[in-house]
Amino acid sequence: MPNAVTQMLTEVRTEYVIGTAIFVIRWFCKWKTRKWWWDDAFALSAWVWFTLLYSMEEYLVLVGAPAAMDQAMRESFTDEQRENLRKGGVAMFASFYLLILLTWSFKGMLIAMFLRLTGELAIHRYVKIVAGVSLTTLIAALLTETLHCLPIERNWQILPDPGIECSAGVNTNIVIAVGNVLTDVLLLAVPPIIMRNLKMPLWRKLRILFLLSLGLFVIGMSLARCIMTVGNPKTVNTSSMWAQREAIVTIFAVNAPSLNVLFKRETWSTHRSSSGYIRDTSGSDKKKPARFEAYTMTNFETSSKGSTSDLVKPNRVAGVETHISRNATEV
């Protein structure tokens, strides 16, 4: 097996193990806090599409795909090679659907969390509007992938050359990038609005800045990948590897709020009761108010993602903080 192929397979498998480990840790944290919400359903959906997409990527590394190949190149292949490329073309066509579903599952995780955290705040209506925009861009991406090259069989046609659009999906890449970035930018506005009236130490603000920077970083990766593919469709295979790297950053960013409980002493020494209090497992009946870090974050393509957090203390800021405090244990 060529060295380049071995390296690609190693990267694909390593990234899958890392991504799956993050999801497993998230579910462990949710089990420890005994709180499951709609964003957890989206998390399960994201892991399913993530698994299928990485399986498809590994298959494509092995068989290849007829991405942006001209007529002369297609005619130079043997019948066996053409059959392998045809199978790779089918896999690439399917992988675009998996990428779309994975990307918007991430968005669903964040939108569901924001809807829960902002239930009684004015920004709740804004989050609903963003949810509508996200659904619209999802439908647009799915329709573009289905209709950008008709009849559908031309997407994996080897001879004659079906053209750049059918083999490289230029329009699909553009629609995915535009919808993904648009939704992510709208989501990035939510954490600053929620937390503008909250007082917090400088180190917490720095944590928020770091997590938000992940979202900006992935937005840049998404735009660069789209420009790379549109400007030179022959780089579609390289851009696919960058899409995988985006996915890993995204998985960390969207799961960061749930992973936070790993670093809380209460997670390991106490358990939460249904009343929202912490009861010491040593046998004491004394109740203490549950204190959890309220996280808010935004998502970007695989795509992405920013994240914010603040340890909420009731009555510090009237209205906004009281509401977030009540919802903090849900994150």
Short mmCIF file of C-alpha atoms in Angstrom, two decimals:
data_model
loop_
_atom_site.label_atom_id
_atom_site.label_comp_id
_atom_site.label_asym_id
_atom_site.label_seq_id
_atom_site.Cartn_x
_atom_site.Cartn_y
_atom_site.Cartn_z
CA MET A 1 0.00 0.00 0.00
CA PRO A 2 1.49 3.40 -0.98
CA ASN A 3 2.85 5.47 1.89
CA ALA A 4 0.49 8.39 1.16
CA VAL A 5 -2.54 6.11 1.40
CA THR A 6 -1.26 4.66 4.68
CA GLN A 7 -0.84 8.15 6.13
CA MET A 8 -4.34 9.17 5.06
CA LEU A 9 -5.86 6.04 6.59
CA THR A 10 -3.94 6.62 9.81
CA GLU A 11 -5.25 10.18 10.02
CA VAL A 12 -8.84 9.15 9.27
CA ARG A 13 -8.81 6.43 11.91
CA THR A 14 -7.09 8.59 14.54
CA GLU A 15 -9.59 11.40 14.03
CA TYR A 16 -12.48 8.98 14.33
CA VAL A 17 -11.15 7.57 17.61
CA ILE A 18 -10.68 11.08 19.04
CA GLY A 19 -14.12 12.25 17.94
CA THR A 20 -15.87 9.16 19.28
CA ALA A 21 -14.00 9.44 22.59
CA ILE A 22 -15.32 12.98 23.03
CA PHE A 23 -18.88 11.82 22.43
CA VAL A 24 -18.46 8.93 24.89
CA ILE A 25 -17.15 11.31 27.56
CA ARG A 26 -20.11 13.61 26.91
CA TRP A 27 -22.57 10.77 27.50
CA PHE A 28 -20.71 9.74 30.64
CA CYS A 29 -21.03 13.31 31.96
CA LYS A 30 -24.72 13.35 31.12
CA TRP A 31 -25.18 10.07 32.96
CA LYS A 32 -23.38 11.49 36.00
CA THR A 33 -25.61 14.57 36.09
CA ARG A 34 -28.74 12.58 35.18
CA LYS A 35 -29.92 15.27 32.79
CA TRP A 36 -30.87 14.40 29.21
CA TRP A 37 -32.33 16.89 26.75
CA TRP A 38 -33.04 17.35 23.05
CA ASP A 39 -29.46 18.41 22.38
CA ASP A 40 -28.44 14.88 23.45
CA ALA A 41 -30.65 13.45 20.70
CA PHE A 42 -28.84 15.68 18.21
CA ALA A 43 -25.53 14.51 19.69
CA LEU A 44 -26.46 10.88 19.02
CA SER A 45 -27.48 11.83 15.49
CA ALA A 46 -24.16 13.63 14.98
CA TRP A 47 -22.18 10.59 16.12
CA VAL A 48 -24.09 8.30 13.73
CA TRP A 49 -23.42 10.59 10.73
CA PHE A 50 -19.84 11.05 11.95
CA THR A 51 -19.31 7.28 11.98
CA LEU A 52 -20.84 6.79 8.54
CA LEU A 53 -18.90 9.72 7.06
CA TYR A 54 -15.56 8.47 8.33
CA SER A 55 -16.33 4.97 7.06
CA MET A 56 -17.04 6.51 3.66
CA GLU A 57 -13.83 8.55 3.78
CA GLU A 58 -11.77 5.44 4.49
CA TYR A 59 -13.46 3.67 1.59
CA LEU A 60 -12.69 6.61 -0.71
CA VAL A 61 -9.03 6.55 0.32
CA LEU A 62 -8.87 2.94 -0.84
CA VAL A 63 -10.84 3.09 -4.13
CA GLY A 64 -10.48 6.74 -5.15
CA ALA A 65 -13.06 8.92 -6.87
CA PRO A 66 -13.33 10.51 -10.36
CA ALA A 67 -13.19 14.06 -9.00
CA ALA A 68 -12.54 16.66 -11.73
CA MET A 69 -10.90 14.12 -14.08
CA ASP A 70 -10.90 15.09 -17.75
CA GLN A 71 -11.91 12.87 -20.67
CA ALA A 72 -8.35 11.83 -21.48
CA MET A 73 -7.67 10.62 -17.94
CA ARG A 74 -10.92 8.68 -17.84
CA GLU A 75 -10.13 6.93 -21.11
CA SER A 76 -6.66 5.91 -19.87
CA PHE A 77 -8.02 3.69 -17.08
CA THR A 78 -8.60 -0.03 -17.37
CA ASP A 79 -12.11 -1.44 -17.04
CA GLU A 80 -11.32 -2.55 -13.48
CA GLN A 81 -10.05 0.90 -12.53
CA ARG A 82 -13.13 2.53 -14.04
CA GLU A 83 -15.37 0.26 -12.00
CA ASN A 84 -13.52 1.17 -8.80
CA LEU A 85 -13.80 4.86 -9.67
CA ARG A 86 -17.51 4.43 -10.35
CA LYS A 87 -17.95 2.96 -6.88
CA GLY A 88 -15.89 5.83 -5.49
CA GLY A 89 -18.15 8.29 -7.30
CA VAL A 90 -21.21 6.76 -5.63
CA ALA A 91 -19.46 6.98 -2.24
CA MET A 92 -18.51 10.62 -2.79
CA PHE A 93 -22.08 11.50 -3.77
CA ALA A 94 -23.35 9.84 -0.57
CA SER A 95 -20.64 11.46 1.56
CA PHE A 96 -21.97 14.93 0.74
CA TYR A 97 -25.31 13.97 2.30
CA LEU A 98 -23.50 12.63 5.37
CA LEU A 99 -21.46 15.83 5.66
CA ILE A 100 -24.59 17.96 5.46
CA LEU A 101 -26.45 15.91 8.08
CA LEU A 102 -23.42 15.91 10.39
CA THR A 103 -22.93 19.65 10.09
CA TRP A 104 -26.53 20.51 10.83
CA SER A 105 -26.75 17.98 13.66
CA PHE A 106 -24.03 20.03 15.37
CA LYS A 107 -26.14 23.13 14.86
CA GLY A 108 -29.15 21.32 16.29
CA MET A 109 -27.17 20.56 19.47
CA LEU A 110 -26.38 24.21 20.04
CA ILE A 111 -29.76 25.60 19.05
CA ALA A 112 -31.54 23.17 21.38
CA MET A 113 -29.25 24.21 24.23
CA PHE A 114 -29.74 27.92 23.53
CA LEU A 115 -33.51 27.50 23.41
CA ARG A 116 -33.40 25.89 26.84
CA LEU A 117 -31.10 28.50 28.38
CA THR A 118 -32.97 31.51 27.01
CA GLY A 119 -36.52 30.31 27.72
CA GLU A 120 -37.63 33.51 29.49
CA LEU A 121 -35.23 36.00 27.91
CA ALA A 122 -35.92 38.37 25.04
CA ILE A 123 -33.23 36.68 22.94
CA HIS A 124 -35.25 33.45 22.96
CA ARG A 125 -37.21 34.72 19.94
CA TYR A 126 -33.94 35.44 18.13
CA VAL A 127 -32.77 31.86 18.75
CA LYS A 128 -36.04 30.60 17.25
CA ILE A 129 -35.39 32.71 14.16
CA VAL A 130 -31.88 31.24 13.90
CA ALA A 131 -33.42 27.77 14.17
CA GLY A 132 -35.65 28.62 11.21
CA VAL A 133 -32.67 29.90 9.22
CA SER A 134 -30.74 26.72 10.05
CA LEU A 135 -33.60 24.50 8.88
CA THR A 136 -33.91 26.52 5.66
CA THR A 137 -30.18 26.24 4.90
CA LEU A 138 -30.31 22.50 5.64
CA ILE A 139 -33.09 22.00 3.11
CA ALA A 140 -31.24 24.16 0.58
CA ALA A 141 -28.07 22.08 0.95
CA LEU A 142 -29.94 18.76 0.59
CA LEU A 143 -31.84 19.99 -2.47
CA THR A 144 -28.65 21.30 -4.08
CA GLU A 145 -26.86 17.99 -3.62
CA THR A 146 -29.85 16.14 -5.10
CA LEU A 147 -30.49 18.47 -8.05
CA HIS A 148 -27.08 19.91 -8.97
CA CYS A 149 -26.43 17.14 -11.51
CA LEU A 150 -29.27 15.34 -13.26
CA PRO A 151 -29.91 12.59 -13.95
CA ILE A 152 -28.39 11.49 -10.64
CA GLU A 153 -26.36 8.67 -12.25
CA ARG A 154 -24.13 11.30 -13.85
CA ASN A 155 -22.63 11.99 -10.41
CA TRP A 156 -20.67 8.74 -10.67
CA GLN A 157 -20.51 8.43 -14.45
CA ILE A 158 -17.02 7.66 -15.78
CA LEU A 159 -17.43 7.82 -19.55
CA PRO A 160 -18.13 10.12 -21.14
CA ASP A 161 -16.90 12.89 -18.82
CA PRO A 162 -20.06 14.28 -17.09
CA GLY A 163 -18.40 17.66 -16.38
CA ILE A 164 -16.88 19.43 -13.37
CA GLU A 165 -20.17 20.11 -11.62
CA CYS A 166 -21.17 16.44 -11.58
CA SER A 167 -17.78 15.12 -10.54
CA ALA A 168 -16.72 17.80 -8.03
CA GLY A 169 -20.03 19.22 -6.73
CA VAL A 170 -18.94 22.86 -6.93
CA ASN A 171 -22.44 24.26 -6.33
CA THR A 172 -23.01 21.89 -3.41
CA ASN A 173 -19.79 23.06 -1.76
CA ILE A 174 -20.83 26.69 -2.15
CA VAL A 175 -24.32 26.16 -0.71
CA ILE A 176 -22.98 24.14 2.24
CA ALA A 177 -20.35 26.77 3.04
CA VAL A 178 -22.73 29.74 2.74
CA GLY A 179 -25.48 28.11 4.81
CA ASN A 180 -23.04 26.84 7.38
CA VAL A 181 -21.19 30.12 7.86
CA LEU A 182 -24.40 32.17 7.90
CA THR A 183 -25.94 30.05 10.64
CA ASP A 184 -22.72 30.00 12.63
CA VAL A 185 -22.33 33.77 12.52
CA LEU A 186 -25.90 34.16 13.77
CA LEU A 187 -25.21 31.69 16.59
CA LEU A 188 -22.01 33.48 17.58
CA ALA A 189 -24.06 36.51 18.55
CA VAL A 190 -25.98 34.61 21.23
CA PRO A 191 -23.34 34.12 23.98
CA PRO A 192 -22.24 37.81 24.13
CA ILE A 193 -25.86 38.95 24.33
CA ILE A 194 -26.67 36.49 27.12
CA MET A 195 -23.59 37.34 29.13
CA ARG A 196 -23.16 41.08 28.53
CA ASN A 197 -24.78 41.87 31.91
CA LEU A 198 -22.97 39.17 33.85
CA LYS A 199 -19.97 39.94 36.00
CA MET A 200 -17.17 37.40 35.88
CA PRO A 201 -13.42 37.13 36.54
CA LEU A 202 -10.97 37.86 33.74
CA TRP A 203 -9.88 34.22 33.46
CA ARG A 204 -13.45 33.18 32.66
CA LYS A 205 -13.65 35.83 29.97
CA LEU A 206 -10.44 34.43 28.51
CA ARG A 207 -11.97 30.94 28.48
CA ILE A 208 -14.97 32.30 26.61
CA LEU A 209 -12.70 34.06 24.13
CA PHE A 210 -10.78 30.85 23.49
CA LEU A 211 -13.92 28.81 22.87
CA LEU A 212 -15.37 31.48 20.59
CA SER A 213 -12.09 31.58 18.70
CA LEU A 214 -12.58 27.91 17.82
CA GLY A 215 -15.75 28.86 16.01
CA LEU A 216 -14.01 31.64 14.12
CA PHE A 217 -11.15 29.27 13.27
CA VAL A 218 -13.50 26.67 11.80
CA ILE A 219 -15.40 29.34 9.85
CA GLY A 220 -12.08 30.28 8.28
CA MET A 221 -11.35 26.64 7.49
CA SER A 222 -14.77 26.22 5.92
CA LEU A 223 -14.39 29.29 3.72
CA ALA A 224 -10.85 28.32 2.70
CA ARG A 225 -11.98 24.82 1.78
CA CYS A 226 -14.85 26.17 -0.30
CA ILE A 227 -12.56 28.63 -2.12
CA MET A 228 -10.04 25.85 -2.70
CA THR A 229 -12.65 23.56 -4.23
CA VAL A 230 -14.36 26.21 -6.35
CA GLY A 231 -11.07 27.71 -7.54
CA ASN A 232 -9.54 24.35 -8.40
CA PRO A 233 -12.00 21.42 -8.41
CA LYS A 234 -9.08 18.98 -8.68
CA THR A 235 -8.30 19.70 -5.02
CA VAL A 236 -11.65 18.28 -3.88
CA ASN A 237 -9.92 15.24 -2.34
CA THR A 238 -7.54 17.47 -0.35
CA SER A 239 -10.42 19.66 0.80
CA SER A 240 -12.23 16.54 2.03
CA MET A 241 -9.37 15.90 4.44
CA TRP A 242 -9.70 19.45 5.74
CA ALA A 243 -13.42 18.86 6.25
CA GLN A 244 -12.51 15.97 8.55
CA ARG A 245 -10.19 18.19 10.56
CA GLU A 246 -12.95 20.76 10.88
CA ALA A 247 -15.18 18.03 12.26
CA ILE A 248 -12.80 17.26 15.11
CA VAL A 249 -12.58 20.91 16.19
CA THR A 250 -16.36 21.18 15.92
CA ILE A 251 -16.95 18.05 18.00
CA PHE A 252 -14.79 19.44 20.80
CA ALA A 253 -16.44 22.86 20.66
CA VAL A 254 -20.06 21.70 20.70
CA ASN A 255 -19.44 19.17 23.48
CA ALA A 256 -17.34 21.43 25.70
CA PRO A 257 -20.28 22.54 27.89
CA SER A 258 -21.13 18.95 28.83
CA LEU A 259 -17.51 17.98 29.42
CA ASN A 260 -17.14 20.76 31.99
CA VAL A 261 -18.70 18.67 34.77
CA LEU A 262 -15.66 16.37 34.68
CA PHE A 263 -13.70 19.11 36.44
CA LYS A 264 -16.21 19.74 39.21
CA ARG A 265 -15.72 18.21 42.62
CA GLU A 266 -19.48 17.69 43.01
CA THR A 267 -19.47 15.32 40.03
CA TRP A 268 -17.28 12.81 41.84
CA SER A 269 -18.23 13.33 45.51
CA THR A 270 -21.96 13.96 45.34
CA HIS A 271 -25.05 13.26 43.29
CA ARG A 272 -27.86 15.51 42.18
CA SER A 273 -31.35 14.94 43.49
CA SER A 274 -34.45 15.57 41.41
CA SER A 275 -35.07 18.73 43.43
CA GLY A 276 -31.93 20.34 42.05
CA TYR A 277 -29.86 20.03 45.23
CA ILE A 278 -26.62 18.30 46.00
CA ARG A 279 -26.76 15.69 48.75
CA ASP A 280 -23.52 14.53 50.28
CA THR A 281 -23.07 10.81 49.64
CA SER A 282 -21.27 10.40 52.97
CA GLY A 283 -24.61 10.15 54.74
CA SER A 284 -25.23 13.74 55.76
CA ASP A 285 -28.78 14.96 55.16
CA LYS A 286 -27.68 18.54 54.77
CA LYS A 287 -28.67 19.99 51.41
CA LYS A 288 -26.63 22.51 49.48
CA PRO A 289 -27.77 24.42 46.40
CA ALA A 290 -26.45 22.86 43.24
CA ARG A 291 -23.81 24.98 41.53
CA PHE A 292 -22.98 24.23 37.93
CA GLU A 293 -21.33 26.28 35.26
CA ALA A 294 -23.82 27.60 32.76
CA TYR A 295 -22.38 27.24 29.30
CA THR A 296 -23.58 28.77 26.09
CA MET A 297 -21.91 28.16 22.80
CA THR A 298 -22.26 28.41 19.06
CA ASN A 299 -21.67 25.94 16.27
CA PHE A 300 -19.81 25.96 13.00
CA GLU A 301 -19.47 23.53 10.09
CA THR A 302 -17.86 20.70 9.94
CA SER A 303 -18.83 23.32 10.88
CA SER A 304 -18.96 25.66 13.95
CA LYS A 305 -18.64 26.86 16.99
CA GLY A 306 -17.96 29.09 19.79
CA SER A 307 -18.50 28.54 23.44
CA THR A 308 -19.08 30.59 26.56
CA SER A 309 -19.38 29.89 30.26
CA ASP A 310 -20.01 31.52 33.57
CA LEU A 311 -20.51 30.18 37.07
CA VAL A 312 -23.95 31.58 37.80
CA LYS A 313 -24.76 32.92 41.25
CA PRO A 314 -28.41 33.87 41.79
CA ASN A 315 -29.43 37.47 42.35
CA ARG A 316 -26.21 38.98 41.02
CA VAL A 317 -27.97 40.44 38.01
CA ALA A 318 -31.75 40.62 38.16
CA GLY A 319 -33.73 38.90 35.43
CA VAL A 320 -31.03 37.55 33.13
CA GLU A 321 -28.90 35.76 35.69
CA THR A 322 -31.82 34.46 37.72
CA HIS A 323 -33.14 32.70 34.64
CA ILE A 324 -29.79 31.29 33.55
CA SER A 325 -29.12 30.08 37.08
CA ARG A 326 -32.35 28.10 37.04
CA ASN A 327 -31.36 26.48 33.75
CA ALA A 328 -27.67 26.01 34.47
CA THR A 329 -28.03 22.47 35.73
CA GLU A 330 -29.59 21.47 32.46
CA VAL A 331 -26.41 21.98 30.45
#
